[in-house]
Tab-separated table of C-alpha atoms in Angstrom:
chain	number	residue	atom	x	y	z
A	62	MET	CA	19.459	-8.581	-13.610
A	63	HIS	CA	19.590	-5.110	-13.545
A	64	ALA	CA	19.954	-2.963	-10.648
A	65	ILE	CA	16.843	-1.909	-9.072
A	66	SER	CA	16.369	1.843	-7.905
A	67	SER	CA	16.173	2.622	-3.926
A	68	THR	CA	14.226	5.625	-4.768
A	69	ALA	CA	10.600	4.178	-5.254
A	70	THR	CA	8.005	6.020	-3.917
A	71	GLN	CA	3.984	6.105	-3.580
A	72	ASP	CA	2.142	8.546	-5.038
A	73	ALA	CA	-0.969	10.015	-3.557
A	74	SER	CA	-3.115	7.022	-5.771
A	75	GLY	CA	-0.806	4.427	-3.660
A	76	HIS	CA	1.006	3.772	-7.001
A	77	TRP	CA	4.856	2.863	-7.004
A	78	THR	CA	6.745	4.946	-9.070
A	79	GLU	CA	10.305	5.151	-10.515
A	80	GLU	CA	12.672	2.360	-11.975
A	81	GLY	CA	11.814	-0.096	-8.253
A	82	GLY	CA	8.043	1.016	-9.068
A	83	SER	CA	7.936	-1.641	-12.072
A	84	GLN	CA	9.715	-4.445	-9.545
A	85	ALA	CA	7.466	-3.786	-7.008
A	86	VAL	CA	4.326	-4.431	-9.166
A	87	LYS	CA	5.985	-7.670	-10.145
A	88	ALA	CA	6.764	-9.063	-6.640
A	89	GLN	CA	3.366	-7.617	-5.292
A	90	GLN	CA	1.869	-9.659	-7.946
A	91	ARG	CA	4.136	-12.976	-7.417
A	92	LEU	CA	3.504	-12.869	-3.994
A	93	ARG	CA	-0.250	-12.374	-4.350
A	94	GLU	CA	-0.208	-15.177	-6.757
A	95	LEU	CA	1.722	-17.669	-3.848
A	96	ILE	CA	-0.806	-16.747	-1.299
A	97	LEU	CA	-3.820	-17.545	-2.953
A	98	ALA	CA	-2.662	-20.379	-4.534
A	99	GLY	CA	-2.049	-21.467	-1.067
A	100	ASP	CA	1.883	-21.822	-1.760
A	101	LEU	CA	2.014	-19.211	1.054
A	102	SER	CA	-0.379	-21.225	3.592
A	103	ALA	CA	-2.582	-18.612	6.070
A	104	GLY	CA	-0.114	-17.720	9.092
A	105	THR	CA	2.924	-18.235	7.258
A	106	ARG	CA	5.232	-15.992	8.442
A	107	ILE	CA	7.100	-14.147	5.351
A	108	THR	CA	10.065	-12.340	5.782
A	109	GLU	CA	11.968	-9.592	3.224
A	110	LEU	CA	15.410	-11.923	2.931
A	111	ALA	CA	13.193	-14.994	2.990
A	112	MET	CA	11.302	-13.643	-0.416
A	113	VAL	CA	14.576	-12.003	-1.636
A	114	GLU	CA	15.782	-15.941	-2.002
A	115	ARG	CA	12.513	-17.261	-2.996
A	116	LEU	CA	11.576	-14.469	-5.897
A	117	GLY	CA	15.270	-13.105	-6.634
A	118	MET	CA	14.861	-9.723	-6.653
A	119	SER	CA	16.302	-7.223	-4.487
A	120	ARG	CA	14.890	-6.025	-1.183
A	121	THR	CA	13.567	-2.792	-1.891
A	122	PRO	CA	10.334	-3.759	-4.331
A	123	ILE	CA	10.288	-6.770	-1.628
A	124	ARG	CA	9.960	-4.656	0.816
A	125	ALA	CA	7.162	-2.213	-1.337
A	126	ALA	CA	5.352	-5.406	-2.264
A	127	LEU	CA	4.790	-6.622	1.357
A	128	MET	CA	4.003	-2.945	2.819
A	129	ARG	CA	1.153	-2.806	-0.503
A	130	LEU	CA	-0.168	-6.472	0.720
A	131	GLY	CA	-0.460	-5.350	4.155
A	132	GLN	CA	-2.217	-2.299	3.250
A	133	GLU	CA	-5.001	-4.833	0.968
A	134	GLY	CA	-5.372	-6.656	3.948
A	135	LEU	CA	-3.674	-9.948	2.429
A	136	LEU	CA	-0.571	-9.875	4.652
A	137	LEU	CA	-1.032	-8.806	8.583
A	138	ALA	CA	1.987	-7.345	9.834
A	139	LEU	CA	3.712	-8.486	13.099
A	140	PRO	CA	4.916	-6.579	16.053
A	141	HIS	CA	8.341	-7.761	15.698
A	142	GLY	CA	8.898	-7.579	12.188
A	143	GLY	CA	7.834	-9.041	8.909
A	144	TYR	CA	4.252	-10.361	8.180
A	145	ALA	CA	2.385	-13.495	8.156
A	146	VAL	CA	-0.649	-14.580	5.705
A	147	ARG	CA	-3.743	-13.722	7.535
A	148	THR	CA	-7.474	-15.303	7.160
A	149	PHE	CA	-10.249	-13.858	6.690
A	150	SER	CA	-13.718	-14.209	8.521
A	151	GLU	CA	-17.272	-15.046	6.063
A	152	ARG	CA	-18.377	-11.644	7.405
A	153	GLU	CA	-14.979	-9.670	6.550
A	154	VAL	CA	-15.647	-10.750	3.196
A	155	ALA	CA	-19.719	-10.365	2.760
A	156	ASP	CA	-19.200	-6.992	4.536
A	157	ALA	CA	-16.574	-5.652	1.761
A	158	ILE	CA	-18.641	-6.775	-1.072
A	159	GLU	CA	-21.761	-4.724	0.172
A	160	LEU	CA	-19.455	-1.766	0.903
A	161	ARG	CA	-17.972	-2.013	-3.108
A	162	GLY	CA	-21.513	-2.849	-3.849
A	163	THR	CA	-22.591	0.720	-1.848
A	164	LEU	CA	-20.203	2.959	-3.467
A	165	GLU	CA	-20.982	1.502	-6.997
A	166	GLY	CA	-24.708	2.086	-6.110
A	167	LEU	CA	-23.529	5.666	-5.285
A	168	ALA	CA	-21.922	5.784	-8.497
A	169	ALA	CA	-24.661	5.039	-10.137
A	170	ARG	CA	-27.054	7.731	-8.899
A	171	LEU	CA	-24.786	10.201	-9.060
A	172	ALA	CA	-24.426	9.540	-12.851
A	173	ALA	CA	-28.164	9.116	-13.492
A	174	GLU	CA	-28.513	12.604	-11.592
A	175	ARG	CA	-25.325	14.506	-13.540
A	176	GLY	CA	-25.914	12.934	-17.015
A	177	VAL	CA	-23.613	11.051	-18.427
A	178	ALA	CA	-21.667	11.993	-21.875
A	179	PRO	CA	-22.952	9.717	-25.003
A	180	ALA	CA	-19.779	8.602	-26.280
A	181	LEU	CA	-19.297	6.898	-22.638
A	182	LEU	CA	-22.853	5.601	-22.395
A	183	SER	CA	-21.778	3.730	-25.969
A	184	GLU	CA	-18.938	2.543	-24.420
A	185	ALA	CA	-20.625	0.736	-21.739
A	186	GLY	CA	-23.060	-0.642	-24.443
A	187	ALA	CA	-20.874	-1.787	-26.844
A	188	CYS	CA	-18.729	-3.513	-24.197
A	189	LEU	CA	-21.926	-5.338	-22.422
A	190	ASP	CA	-22.485	-6.248	-26.376
A	191	GLN	CA	-19.159	-8.280	-26.254
A	192	ILE	CA	-20.241	-10.052	-23.385
A	193	ASP	CA	-23.687	-10.563	-24.823
A	194	HIS	CA	-21.634	-12.262	-27.592
A	195	LEU	CA	-19.618	-14.139	-25.166
A	196	LEU	CA	-22.828	-15.591	-23.755
A	197	LEU	CA	-24.429	-16.740	-27.100
A	198	GLN	CA	-21.827	-19.644	-26.477
A	199	GLY	CA	-23.819	-22.972	-25.288
A	200	GLY	CA	-20.885	-23.986	-22.827
A	201	LEU	CA	-18.117	-22.049	-21.504
A	202	ASP	CA	-14.902	-22.913	-21.150
A	203	ASP	CA	-11.857	-21.491	-19.654
A	204	GLU	CA	-10.809	-19.038	-21.776
A	205	ALA	CA	-14.710	-17.394	-22.182
A	206	PHE	CA	-14.883	-17.497	-18.446
A	207	SER	CA	-11.060	-15.421	-18.658
A	208	GLY	CA	-13.350	-12.970	-20.891
A	209	TYR	CA	-16.141	-12.384	-18.598
A	210	VAL	CA	-14.229	-11.362	-15.776
A	211	ARG	CA	-11.787	-8.988	-17.975
A	212	LEU	CA	-14.879	-7.589	-19.797
A	213	ASN	CA	-17.530	-7.139	-16.578
A	214	ALA	CA	-14.293	-5.591	-14.918
A	215	GLN	CA	-14.310	-3.284	-17.800
A	216	PHE	CA	-18.311	-2.408	-17.525
A	217	HIS	CA	-17.631	-1.647	-13.945
A	218	LYS	CA	-14.679	0.597	-14.061
A	219	LEU	CA	-16.917	2.568	-16.833
A	220	LEU	CA	-19.826	2.685	-14.373
A	221	SER	CA	-17.440	4.118	-11.831
A	222	ASP	CA	-16.378	6.946	-14.481
A	223	MET	CA	-19.978	7.823	-15.209
A	224	ALA	CA	-20.126	9.346	-11.778
A	225	ASP	CA	-17.727	12.205	-12.889
A	226	SER	CA	-16.070	11.803	-9.061
A	227	SER	CA	-12.351	11.437	-8.518
A	228	VAL	CA	-12.966	11.315	-5.067
A	229	LEU	CA	-15.502	7.838	-5.530
A	230	ALA	CA	-13.526	6.441	-8.338
A	231	ARG	CA	-10.408	6.339	-5.726
A	232	GLU	CA	-12.672	4.673	-2.998
A	233	ILE	CA	-14.081	2.200	-5.405
A	234	ASP	CA	-10.625	0.988	-6.292
A	235	ARG	CA	-9.622	0.832	-2.733
A	236	ALA	CA	-12.999	-1.373	-1.821
A	237	CYS	CA	-12.212	-3.630	-5.398
A	238	SER	CA	-8.554	-3.862	-4.223
A	239	TRP	CA	-9.663	-5.706	-0.444
A	240	PRO	CA	-8.995	-9.401	-1.063
A	241	PHE	CA	-12.419	-11.144	-2.993
A	242	ALA	CA	-14.474	-7.809	-2.768
A	243	SER	CA	-13.725	-7.093	-7.010
A	244	PRO	CA	-16.710	-7.361	-9.132
A	245	SER	CA	-15.456	-10.707	-10.650
A	246	GLY	CA	-14.067	-12.085	-6.833
A	247	PHE	CA	-16.026	-15.429	-7.032
A	248	VAL	CA	-17.059	-15.391	-10.831
A	249	GLY	CA	-15.072	-18.628	-10.801
A	250	VAL	CA	-17.109	-20.417	-8.235
A	251	GLN	CA	-19.492	-21.386	-10.672
A	252	ALA	CA	-17.100	-22.043	-13.655
A	253	HIS	CA	-17.647	-25.621	-14.152
A	254	LYS	CA	-21.603	-26.493	-13.107
A	255	PRO	CA	-23.710	-26.563	-15.930
A	256	SER	CA	-25.826	-23.690	-14.225
A	257	ALA	CA	-22.715	-21.371	-14.606
A	258	ARG	CA	-24.200	-19.604	-18.251
A	259	ASP	CA	-27.646	-18.901	-16.636
A	260	THR	CA	-26.064	-16.724	-13.749
A	261	LEU	CA	-23.841	-15.142	-16.147
A	262	VAL	CA	-27.080	-14.427	-18.272
A	263	VAL	CA	-28.890	-12.975	-15.020
A	264	ALA	CA	-26.014	-10.373	-14.170
A	265	GLN	CA	-25.969	-9.639	-17.818
A	266	HIS	CA	-29.657	-8.480	-17.771
A	267	GLN	CA	-28.805	-6.681	-14.572
A	268	HIS	CA	-26.045	-4.674	-16.376
A	269	ARG	CA	-28.089	-3.650	-19.027
A	270	GLN	CA	-30.891	-2.622	-16.644
A	271	VAL	CA	-28.506	-0.399	-14.832
A	272	LEU	CA	-27.232	1.234	-17.801
A	273	GLN	CA	-30.694	2.007	-19.089
A	274	ALA	CA	-31.856	3.325	-15.593
A	275	ILE	CA	-28.707	5.878	-16.460
A	276	ALA	CA	-29.492	6.761	-19.611
A	277	GLN	CA	-32.885	7.797	-18.165
A	278	ARG	CA	-32.028	9.691	-15.179
A	279	GLU	CA	-33.552	7.552	-12.966
A	280	ALA	CA	-31.282	8.060	-10.164
A	281	GLY	CA	-32.830	5.932	-7.625
A	282	ARG	CA	-33.547	3.166	-9.913
A	283	ALA	CA	-29.899	2.807	-11.123
A	284	GLU	CA	-28.629	3.119	-7.303
A	285	ALA	CA	-31.180	-0.242	-6.221
A	286	LEU	CA	-30.243	-2.221	-9.264
A	287	VAL	CA	-26.521	-2.264	-8.619
A	288	ARG	CA	-26.832	-2.827	-4.774
A	289	GLU	CA	-28.814	-5.689	-5.631
A	290	HIS	CA	-26.381	-6.469	-8.423
A	291	SER	CA	-23.680	-7.017	-5.591
A	292	ARG	CA	-25.440	-9.498	-4.040
A	293	ILE	CA	-24.918	-12.375	-6.575
A	294	ALA	CA	-21.220	-12.286	-5.381
A	295	ARG	CA	-22.582	-12.865	-1.720
A	296	GLN	CA	-24.378	-15.792	-3.040
A	297	HIS	CA	-20.978	-16.843	-4.866
A	298	LEU	CA	-19.392	-16.439	-1.572
A	299	SER	CA	-21.322	-18.951	0.294
A	300	LEU	CA	-21.401	-21.669	-2.499
A	301	ALA	CA	-17.675	-21.048	-2.413
A	302	LEU	CA	-17.316	-22.198	1.677
A	303	GLN	CA	-19.352	-25.006	0.965
A	304	ASN	CA	-16.651	-26.886	-0.748
A	305	PRO	CA	-13.486	-24.620	-0.290
A	306	GLN	CA	-11.156	-27.403	-1.844
A	307	HIS	CA	-12.461	-27.905	-5.031
A	308	ALA	CA	-13.803	-23.571	-5.251
A	309	ALA	CA	-12.436	-22.564	-8.333
A	310	THR	CA	-11.543	-18.940	-6.314
A	311	PRO	CA	-8.094	-18.482	-5.610
A	312	GLY	CA	-7.376	-18.404	-2.105
A	313	VAL	CA	-10.610	-18.914	-0.867
A	314	GLN	CA	-9.006	-21.146	1.627
A	315	LEU	CA	-8.018	-18.493	3.680
A	316	ILE	CA	-11.957	-17.662	4.409
A	317	ARG	CA	-13.126	-18.982	7.707
A	318	LYS	CA	-16.688	-20.050	7.811
A	319	LYS	CA	-19.044	-18.918	10.322
A	320	GLY	CA	-20.343	-21.577	12.782
């Protein structure tokens, strides 16, 4: 293994830079996978040395990854050193989804008020065309769902870009990075149910309505539609918690059902 830079730092957006940064990202991804897959269960104490041995990486990227996952909320810093895998209440997750929907709603409002370049509207429309093509399938397999997750994330990113606000874009990114709050955070809950495609069709119809409202400069309508769109994720959260052992959402075992 090549030497790891000890000078990795974070920029203003929280991204790791220099050589150690690429290793930190790899370590972060691997640690997140272990947590969400349940290999590191809720309450498990995590130390730098233990992860160095487990992942076969230097301490610098491991330390950076642990700090980043602590900032994201997956890990809890312990008073005497190290971290622990944390759990989340149903209310916390619901609030995070609501926050993301509120911020994206503001982005839609600003986009409609300020106007959006035709090229960006066309790009968003082309993204939705790809989702339409995907949903033409009678049944959706794992590959189709993966494609939907990718395109859904792309559309929501374009929606953020339409507001032309670096401040708002940064806050949306921050909200989406919170565990389970991303636009596709609970899409997998329906993956193997007969009604899965129907749910995605409803979400896609809302996508179209949002884009139309923005193009027609209907700011209030655009904001309300996006806020309503985020409620689908809230519904999927409830479904996931009904049977967390069989839910297709990674990490759902970390969410404590209310009551």
